[in-house]
PDB file of C-alpha atoms in Angstrom:
ATOM      1  CA  MET A 768     112.654 105.653-101.473  1.00  0.00           C
ATOM      2  CA  GLN A 769     114.995 102.670-101.594  1.00  0.00           C
ATOM      3  CA  LYS A 770     116.209 103.787-105.004  1.00  0.00           C
ATOM      4  CA  ASP A 771     117.121 107.235-103.573  1.00  0.00           C
ATOM      5  CA  ILE A 772     119.093 105.647-100.696  1.00  0.00           C
ATOM      6  CA  ARG A 773     120.941 103.371-103.099  1.00  0.00           C
ATOM      7  CA  ALA A 774     121.708 106.314-105.359  1.00  0.00           C
ATOM      8  CA  GLN A 775     123.089 108.323-102.399  1.00  0.00           C
ATOM      9  CA  LEU A 776     125.243 105.413-101.264  1.00  0.00           C
ATOM     10  CA  ARG A 777     126.523 104.928-104.795  1.00  0.00           C
ATOM     11  CA  ARG A 778     127.393 108.637-105.096  1.00  0.00           C
ATOM     12  CA  ALA A 779     129.182 108.524-101.692  1.00  0.00           C
ATOM     13  CA  TYR A 780     131.177 105.456-102.681  1.00  0.00           C
ATOM     14  CA  LEU A 781     132.178 107.019-105.999  1.00  0.00           C
ATOM     15  CA  ALA A 782     133.264 110.208-104.170  1.00  0.00           C
ATOM     16  CA  TYR A 783     135.341 108.141-101.694  1.00  0.00           C
ATOM     17  CA  ASP A 784     136.859 106.149-104.553  1.00  0.00           C
ATOM     18  CA  ARG A 785     137.874 109.339-106.391  1.00  0.00           C
ATOM     19  CA  LEU A 786     139.322 110.776-103.143  1.00  0.00           C
ATOM     20  CA  MET A 787     141.397 107.677-102.451  1.00  0.00           C
ATOM     21  CA  GLU A 788     142.555 107.596-106.041  1.00  0.00           C
ATOM     22  CA  LYS A 789     143.798 111.189-105.844  1.00  0.00           C
ATOM     23  CA  GLN A 790     144.770 111.591-102.165  1.00  0.00           C
ATOM     24  CA  GLY A 791     145.124 107.970-100.885  1.00  0.00           C
ATOM     25  CA  PHE A 792     148.905 108.053-100.538  1.00  0.00           C
ATOM     26  CA  ALA A 793     148.831 111.341 -98.633  1.00  0.00           C
ATOM     27  CA  ILE A 794     146.181 110.056 -96.220  1.00  0.00           C
ATOM     28  CA  VAL A 795     148.129 106.856 -95.507  1.00  0.00           C
ATOM     29  CA  LEU A 796     151.286 108.942 -94.965  1.00  0.00           C
ATOM     30  CA  VAL A 797     149.507 111.219 -92.475  1.00  0.00           C
ATOM     31  CA  VAL A 798     148.171 108.213 -90.550  1.00  0.00           C
ATOM     32  CA  CYS A 799     151.692 106.691 -90.330  1.00  0.00           C
ATOM     33  CA  VAL A 800     153.172 109.981 -89.108  1.00  0.00           C
ATOM     34  CA  LEU A 801     150.489 110.242 -86.404  1.00  0.00           C
ATOM     35  CA  VAL A 802     151.142 106.678 -85.245  1.00  0.00           C
ATOM     36  CA  ILE A 803     154.909 107.326 -85.019  1.00  0.00           C
ATOM     37  CA  ALA A 804     154.355 110.583 -83.149  1.00  0.00           C
ATOM     38  CA  PHE A 805     152.039 108.981 -80.564  1.00  0.00           C
ATOM     39  CA  SER A 806     154.499 106.087 -80.070  1.00  0.00           C
ATOM     40  CA  ALA A 807     157.359 108.522 -79.456  1.00  0.00           C
ATOM     41  CA  LEU A 808     155.347 110.505 -76.912  1.00  0.00           C
ATOM     42  CA  TYR A 809     154.322 107.297 -75.098  1.00  0.00           C
ATOM     43  CA  THR A 810     157.896 106.045 -74.896  1.00  0.00           C
ATOM     44  CA  PHE A 811     159.252 109.408 -73.727  1.00  0.00           C
ATOM     45  CA  HIS A 812     156.600 109.568 -70.986  1.00  0.00           C
ATOM     46  CA  PHE A 813     157.550 106.172 -69.559  1.00  0.00           C
ATOM     47  CA  ARG A 814     161.261 106.954 -69.748  1.00  0.00           C
ATOM     48  CA  GLU A 815     160.670 109.987 -67.532  1.00  0.00           C
ATOM     49  CA  GLU A 816     158.804 107.811 -65.017  1.00  0.00           C
ATOM     50  CA  TRP A 817     161.642 105.262 -64.954  1.00  0.00           C
ATOM     51  CA  ALA A 818     164.228 108.002 -64.453  1.00  0.00           C
ATOM     52  CA  GLU A 819     162.299 109.417 -61.498  1.00  0.00           C
ATOM     53  CA  ALA A 820     161.774 106.020 -59.840  1.00  0.00           C
ATOM     54  CA  PRO A 821     164.112 105.454 -56.841  1.00  0.00           C
ATOM     55  CA  LEU A 822     166.868 102.892 -57.315  1.00  0.00           C
ATOM     56  CA  GLU A 823     166.691  99.763 -55.161  1.00  0.00           C
ATOM     57  CA  GLU A 824     169.393  99.295 -52.571  1.00  0.00           C
ATOM     58  CA  PRO A 825     171.882  96.500 -53.368  1.00  0.00           C
ATOM     59  CA  ALA A 826     171.277  93.206 -51.578  1.00  0.00           C
ATOM     60  CA  ALA A 827     173.078  92.720 -48.280  1.00  0.00           C
ATOM     61  CA  TYR A 828     176.319  90.762 -48.231  1.00  0.00           C
ATOM     62  CA  SER A 829     175.742  87.007 -47.988  1.00  0.00           C
ATOM     63  CA  ALA A 830     177.950  84.691 -45.966  1.00  0.00           C
ATOM     64  CA  ALA A 831     177.997  82.305 -48.910  1.00  0.00           C
ATOM     65  CA  ALA A 832     180.245  84.769 -50.674  1.00  0.00           C
ATOM     66  CA  ASP A 833     183.047  83.851 -48.317  1.00  0.00           C
ATOM     67  CA  GLN A 834     183.984  81.126 -50.742  1.00  0.00           C
ATOM     68  CA  ALA A 835     185.977  83.456 -53.052  1.00  0.00           C
ATOM     69  CA  GLN A 836     187.108  82.030 -56.392  1.00  0.00           C
ATOM     70  CA  THR A 837     190.477  83.808 -56.603  1.00  0.00           C
ATOM     71  CA  LEU A 838     193.024  85.013 -54.066  1.00  0.00           C
ATOM     72  CA  LEU A 839     192.660  88.656 -55.159  1.00  0.00           C
ATOM     73  CA  GLU A 840     188.860  88.529 -54.813  1.00  0.00           C
ATOM     74  CA  ALA A 841     189.183  86.922 -51.387  1.00  0.00           C
ATOM     75  CA  GLN A 842     191.621  89.596 -50.168  1.00  0.00           C
ATOM     76  CA  GLU A 843     189.397  92.444 -51.364  1.00  0.00           C
ATOM     77  CA  LEU A 844     186.349  90.806 -49.792  1.00  0.00           C
ATOM     78  CA  VAL A 845     188.041  90.370 -46.414  1.00  0.00           C
ATOM     79  CA  ARG A 846     189.446  93.911 -46.357  1.00  0.00           C
ATOM     80  CA  SER A 847     185.962  95.292 -47.014  1.00  0.00           C
ATOM     81  CA  LYS A 848     184.509  93.498 -43.963  1.00  0.00           C
ATOM     82  CA  PRO A 849     185.070  94.682 -40.373  1.00  0.00           C
ATOM     83  CA  GLN A 850     187.399  92.496 -38.311  1.00  0.00           C
ATOM     84  CA  PRO A 851     186.625  91.518 -34.696  1.00  0.00           C
ATOM     85  CA  SER A 852     188.111  93.702 -31.994  1.00  0.00           C
ATOM     86  CA  LEU A 853     191.403  92.299 -30.714  1.00  0.00           C
ATOM     87  CA  SER A 854     192.202  91.267 -27.166  1.00  0.00           C
ATOM     88  CA  LEU A 855     194.476  88.755 -25.472  1.00  0.00           C
ATOM     89  CA  PRO A 856     192.836  85.434 -24.474  1.00  0.00           C
ATOM     90  CA  THR A 857     191.851  85.017 -20.838  1.00  0.00           C
ATOM     91  CA  ALA A 858     189.974  81.679 -20.836  1.00  0.00           C
ATOM     92  CA  LYS A 859     190.709  78.112 -21.887  1.00  0.00           C
ATOM     93  CA  PRO A 860     189.542  77.432 -25.473  1.00  0.00           C
ATOM     94  CA  ASP A 861     187.202  74.559 -24.629  1.00  0.00           C
ATOM     95  CA  ILE A 862     185.742  74.534 -28.136  1.00  0.00           C
ATOM     96  CA  PHE A 863     187.588  75.578 -31.286  1.00  0.00           C
ATOM     97  CA  GLN A 864     185.712  76.761 -34.347  1.00  0.00           C
ATOM     98  CA  GLN A 865     186.477  75.308 -37.776  1.00  0.00           C
ATOM     99  CA  PRO A 866     189.082  77.566 -39.434  1.00  0.00           C
ATOM    100  CA  VAL A 867     187.768  77.125 -42.999  1.00  0.00           C
ATOM    101  CA  HIS A 868     184.540  75.940 -44.582  1.00  0.00           C
ATOM    102  CA  GLY A 869     185.516  72.660 -46.222  1.00  0.00           C
ATOM    103  CA  PHE A 870     185.452  68.883 -46.207  1.00  0.00           C
ATOM    104  CA  LEU A 871     187.660  66.543 -44.192  1.00  0.00           C
ATOM    105  CA  ASP A 872     190.110  65.188 -46.781  1.00  0.00           C
ATOM    106  CA  ARG A 873     192.601  63.449 -44.444  1.00  0.00           C
ATOM    107  CA  ASP A 874     191.971  62.768 -40.775  1.00  0.00           C
ATOM    108  CA  PHE A 875     194.127  62.838 -37.646  1.00  0.00           C
ATOM    109  CA  SER A 876     196.300  59.793 -36.964  1.00  0.00           C
ATOM    110  CA  MET A 877     199.222  59.470 -34.552  1.00  0.00           C
ATOM    111  CA  THR A 878     199.088  55.663 -34.289  1.00  0.00           C
ATOM    112  CA  GLU A 879     198.425  54.381 -37.824  1.00  0.00           C
ATOM    113  CA  PRO A 880     200.778  55.700 -40.566  1.00  0.00           C
ATOM    114  CA  GLN A 881     199.151  57.074 -43.710  1.00  0.00           C
ATOM    115  CA  LEU A 882     200.450  57.042 -47.276  1.00  0.00           C
ATOM    116  CA  PHE A 883     201.613  60.383 -48.675  1.00  0.00           C
ATOM    117  CA  ALA A 884     201.790  59.697 -52.397  1.00  0.00           C
ATOM    118  CA  ALA A 885     203.489  62.964 -53.352  1.00  0.00           C
ATOM    119  CA  ALA A 886     206.414  62.247 -51.013  1.00  0.00           C
ATOM    120  CA  HIS A 887     206.357  58.454 -51.620  1.00  0.00           C
ATOM    121  CA  TYR A 888     206.364  57.499 -47.928  1.00  0.00           C
ATOM    122  CA  TRP A 889     204.150  56.569 -45.016  1.00  0.00           C
ATOM    123  CA  ARG A 890     203.969  58.619 -41.845  1.00  0.00           C
ATOM    124  CA  VAL A 891     201.626  59.669 -39.045  1.00  0.00           C
ATOM    125  CA  HIS A 892     199.423  62.724 -39.566  1.00  0.00           C
ATOM    126  CA  PRO A 893     199.363  65.081 -36.542  1.00  0.00           C
ATOM    127  CA  GLY A 894     196.478  67.143 -37.900  1.00  0.00           C
ATOM    128  CA  ILE A 895     193.603  67.152 -40.372  1.00  0.00           C
ATOM    129  CA  ASP A 896     193.292  68.355 -43.957  1.00  0.00           C
ATOM    130  CA  LEU A 897     190.228  70.450 -44.776  1.00  0.00           C
ATOM    131  CA  GLN A 898     189.595  70.581 -48.524  1.00  0.00           C
ATOM    132  CA  ALA A 899     188.341  73.961 -49.790  1.00  0.00           C
ATOM    133  CA  ASP A 900     188.557  76.237 -52.834  1.00  0.00           C
ATOM    134  CA  TYR A 901     191.942  77.774 -53.521  1.00  0.00           C
ATOM    135  CA  GLY A 902     191.893  81.215 -51.884  1.00  0.00           C
ATOM    136  CA  ALA A 903     189.102  80.408 -49.408  1.00  0.00           C
ATOM    137  CA  VAL A 904     189.309  82.455 -46.201  1.00  0.00           C
ATOM    138  CA  VAL A 905     191.159  80.875 -43.251  1.00  0.00           C
ATOM    139  CA  SER A 906     190.357  82.272 -39.792  1.00  0.00           C
ATOM    140  CA  ALA A 907     191.682  81.826 -36.266  1.00  0.00           C
ATOM    141  CA  CYS A 908     189.990  78.909 -34.514  1.00  0.00           C
ATOM    142  CA  ALA A 909     190.033  80.614 -31.084  1.00  0.00           C
ATOM    143  CA  ASP A 910     191.294  83.693 -29.268  1.00  0.00           C
ATOM    144  CA  GLY A 911     195.082  83.816 -29.035  1.00  0.00           C
ATOM    145  CA  THR A 912     198.348  85.456 -30.050  1.00  0.00           C
ATOM    146  CA  VAL A 913     200.208  84.867 -33.312  1.00  0.00           C
ATOM    147  CA  THR A 914     203.624  83.426 -32.479  1.00  0.00           C
ATOM    148  CA  GLN A 915     204.981  82.787 -35.957  1.00  0.00           C
ATOM    149  CA  VAL A 916     204.318  83.497 -39.653  1.00  0.00           C
ATOM    150  CA  SER A 917     206.919  81.683 -41.733  1.00  0.00           C
ATOM    151  CA  GLU A 918     207.722  79.655 -44.834  1.00  0.00           C
ATOM    152  CA  ASP A 919     208.377  76.117 -43.596  1.00  0.00           C
ATOM    153  CA  ALA A 920     210.412  73.731 -45.787  1.00  0.00           C
ATOM    154  CA  GLU A 921     207.856  70.936 -45.298  1.00  0.00           C
ATOM    155  CA  LEU A 922     204.588  72.686 -44.372  1.00  0.00           C
ATOM    156  CA  GLY A 923     204.843  75.677 -46.707  1.00  0.00           C
ATOM    157  CA  LEU A 924     203.490  79.067 -45.619  1.00  0.00           C
ATOM    158  CA  THR A 925     202.447  78.530 -41.990  1.00  0.00           C
ATOM    159  CA  VAL A 926     200.816  80.547 -39.198  1.00  0.00           C
ATOM    160  CA  ARG A 927     201.075  79.476 -35.543  1.00  0.00           C
ATOM    161  CA  ILE A 928     198.791  80.840 -32.814  1.00  0.00           C
ATOM    162  CA  ARG A 929     199.205  80.352 -29.055  1.00  0.00           C
ATOM    163  CA  HIS A 930     195.971  79.964 -27.074  1.00  0.00           C
ATOM    164  CA  ALA A 931     195.121  79.786 -23.390  1.00  0.00           C
ATOM    165  CA  ASN A 932     196.083  76.820 -21.198  1.00  0.00           C
ATOM    166  CA  GLY A 933     199.043  75.745 -23.330  1.00  0.00           C
ATOM    167  CA  TYR A 934     197.240  75.111 -26.625  1.00  0.00           C
ATOM    168  CA  GLU A 935     198.687  76.020 -30.029  1.00  0.00           C
ATOM    169  CA  SER A 936     197.043  75.883 -33.470  1.00  0.00           C
ATOM    170  CA  VAL A 937     198.935  75.516 -36.758  1.00  0.00           C
ATOM    171  CA  TYR A 938     197.611  76.573 -40.194  1.00  0.00           C
ATOM    172  CA  ALA A 939     199.827  75.225 -42.989  1.00  0.00           C
ATOM    173  CA  GLY A 940     200.047  75.188 -46.779  1.00  0.00           C
ATOM    174  CA  LEU A 941     198.560  78.683 -47.077  1.00  0.00           C
ATOM    175  CA  SER A 942     198.618  80.699 -50.297  1.00  0.00           C
ATOM    176  CA  ASP A 943     198.654  83.989 -48.372  1.00  0.00           C
ATOM    177  CA  ALA A 944     199.142  85.065 -44.732  1.00  0.00           C
ATOM    178  CA  SER A 945     199.574  88.807 -45.037  1.00  0.00           C
ATOM    179  CA  TYR A 946     196.825  89.675 -42.536  1.00  0.00           C
ATOM    180  CA  VAL A 947     198.798  88.878 -39.371  1.00  0.00           C
ATOM    181  CA  ARG A 948     202.333  89.112 -37.969  1.00  0.00           C
ATOM    182  CA  ALA A 949     204.082  87.532 -35.013  1.00  0.00           C
ATOM    183  CA  GLY A 950     202.879  89.174 -31.806  1.00  0.00           C
ATOM    184  CA  ASP A 951     199.405  90.105 -33.113  1.00  0.00           C
ATOM    185  CA  PRO A 952     196.514  89.269 -30.756  1.00  0.00           C
ATOM    186  CA  VAL A 953     193.577  87.649 -32.598  1.00  0.00           C
ATOM    187  CA  ARG A 954     190.038  86.636 -31.765  1.00  0.00           C
ATOM    188  CA  ALA A 955     188.196  83.557 -32.995  1.00  0.00           C
ATOM    189  CA  GLY A 956     187.097  84.276 -36.551  1.00  0.00           C
ATOM    190  CA  THR A 957     189.844  86.795 -37.365  1.00  0.00           C
ATOM    191  CA  THR A 958     191.114  86.292 -40.914  1.00  0.00           C
ATOM    192  CA  ILE A 959     194.712  85.077 -40.975  1.00  0.00           C
ATOM    193  CA  GLY A 960     195.139  83.943 -44.587  1.00  0.00           C
ATOM    194  CA  HIS A 961     193.862  81.925 -47.540  1.00  0.00           C
ATOM    195  CA  VAL A 962     193.826  78.272 -48.548  1.00  0.00           C
ATOM    196  CA  GLY A 963     196.613  77.010 -50.797  1.00  0.00           C
ATOM    197  CA  ASN A 964     198.302  73.674 -51.418  1.00  0.00           C
ATOM    198  CA  GLY A 965     201.809  74.259 -50.131  1.00  0.00           C
ATOM    199  CA  VAL A 966     202.439  71.237 -47.900  1.00  0.00           C
ATOM    200  CA  LEU A 967     205.217  69.332 -49.676  1.00  0.00           C
ATOM    201  CA  ALA A 968     204.070  65.803 -48.770  1.00  0.00           C
ATOM    202  CA  GLU A 969     200.432  66.600 -49.610  1.00  0.00           C
ATOM    203  CA  GLY A 970     200.981  68.139 -53.028  1.00  0.00           C
ATOM    204  CA  ASP A 971     198.968  65.413 -54.757  1.00  0.00           C
ATOM    205  CA  GLN A 972     195.775  66.532 -52.991  1.00  0.00           C
ATOM    206  CA  LEU A 973     193.353  69.267 -54.033  1.00  0.00           C
ATOM    207  CA  PRO A 974     193.748  72.717 -52.386  1.00  0.00           C
ATOM    208  CA  HIS A 975     193.238  72.344 -48.644  1.00  0.00           C
ATOM    209  CA  LEU A 976     194.216  73.649 -45.212  1.00  0.00           C
ATOM    210  CA  HIS A 977     196.541  71.451 -43.161  1.00  0.00           C
ATOM    211  CA  PHE A 978     195.435  72.200 -39.589  1.00  0.00           C
ATOM    212  CA  GLU A 979     197.038  71.018 -36.332  1.00  0.00           C
ATOM    213  CA  VAL A 980     196.294  71.551 -32.623  1.00  0.00           C
ATOM    214  CA  TRP A 981     198.956  70.949 -29.957  1.00  0.00           C
ATOM    215  CA  LYS A 982     198.805  70.850 -26.156  1.00  0.00           C
ATOM    216  CA  GLY A 983     202.423  71.350 -25.175  1.00  0.00           C
ATOM    217  CA  ASP A 984     204.351  68.642 -27.050  1.00  0.00           C
ATOM    218  CA  THR A 985     201.272  66.476 -27.702  1.00  0.00           C
ATOM    219  CA  ALA A 986     199.236  66.597 -30.924  1.00  0.00           C
ATOM    220  CA  VAL A 987     195.474  66.753 -30.311  1.00  0.00           C
ATOM    221  CA  ASP A 988     192.768  65.692 -32.752  1.00  0.00           C
ATOM    222  CA  PRO A 989     191.266  69.016 -33.964  1.00  0.00           C
ATOM    223  CA  VAL A 990     187.865  67.367 -34.493  1.00  0.00           C
ATOM    224  CA  GLU A 991     187.687  66.667 -30.755  1.00  0.00           C
ATOM    225  CA  MET A 992     188.438  70.337 -30.097  1.00  0.00           C
ATOM    226  CA  PHE A 993     185.643  71.385 -32.503  1.00  0.00           C
ATOM    227  CA  LEU A 994     183.242  69.231 -30.482  1.00  0.00           C
ATOM    228  CA  GLY A 995     184.580  70.367 -27.110  1.00  0.00           C
ATOM    229  CA  LEU A 996     185.734  66.898 -26.048  1.00  0.00           C
TER     230      LEU A 996
END
């Protein structure tokens, strides 16, 4: 009995060996073709599913994007965002908002002169310098009316805004101020321009906004206005 089983197995092995010797290449080729065909069908099926899947909505605009890297990018970004509705101011601006997101680079001083290295002289500083990226958005600090947009020999490109109760704010050294003209009413937060470095005496500093607040003929520390003092 065992001899018969061994004989059958031997005959089967010899038959398989002869088959592989004669048709082995063809069998391997058929197997490869089948594998390629199944892979193609699998890939095509998933591509159809991906094509039918709904696209995700783009993420909402983030306020961090306000810090634009170039002037052109900043202008396009601002024009794509809705501006506040305009109206003339009716109340005293007890608290001003910071006109640009930046760091205090030079503080207010009307009693102790400060050194201005670019101009090689000492003088008082009737405002503050807020360091920011070149082209960063500059906005109105409070409701008011634009009184002047001009190129000043000392302050560079400058915007002046009159506010309630005799206050005036000054934004100097701008790289662009094409958003407003003299006579335009503005609300707090309205874009008026972009940061530059155009103040002649402060040319040795990094890009910044030179910002002043006046009450009549008296310069006021803008930081006190930010805090409502």
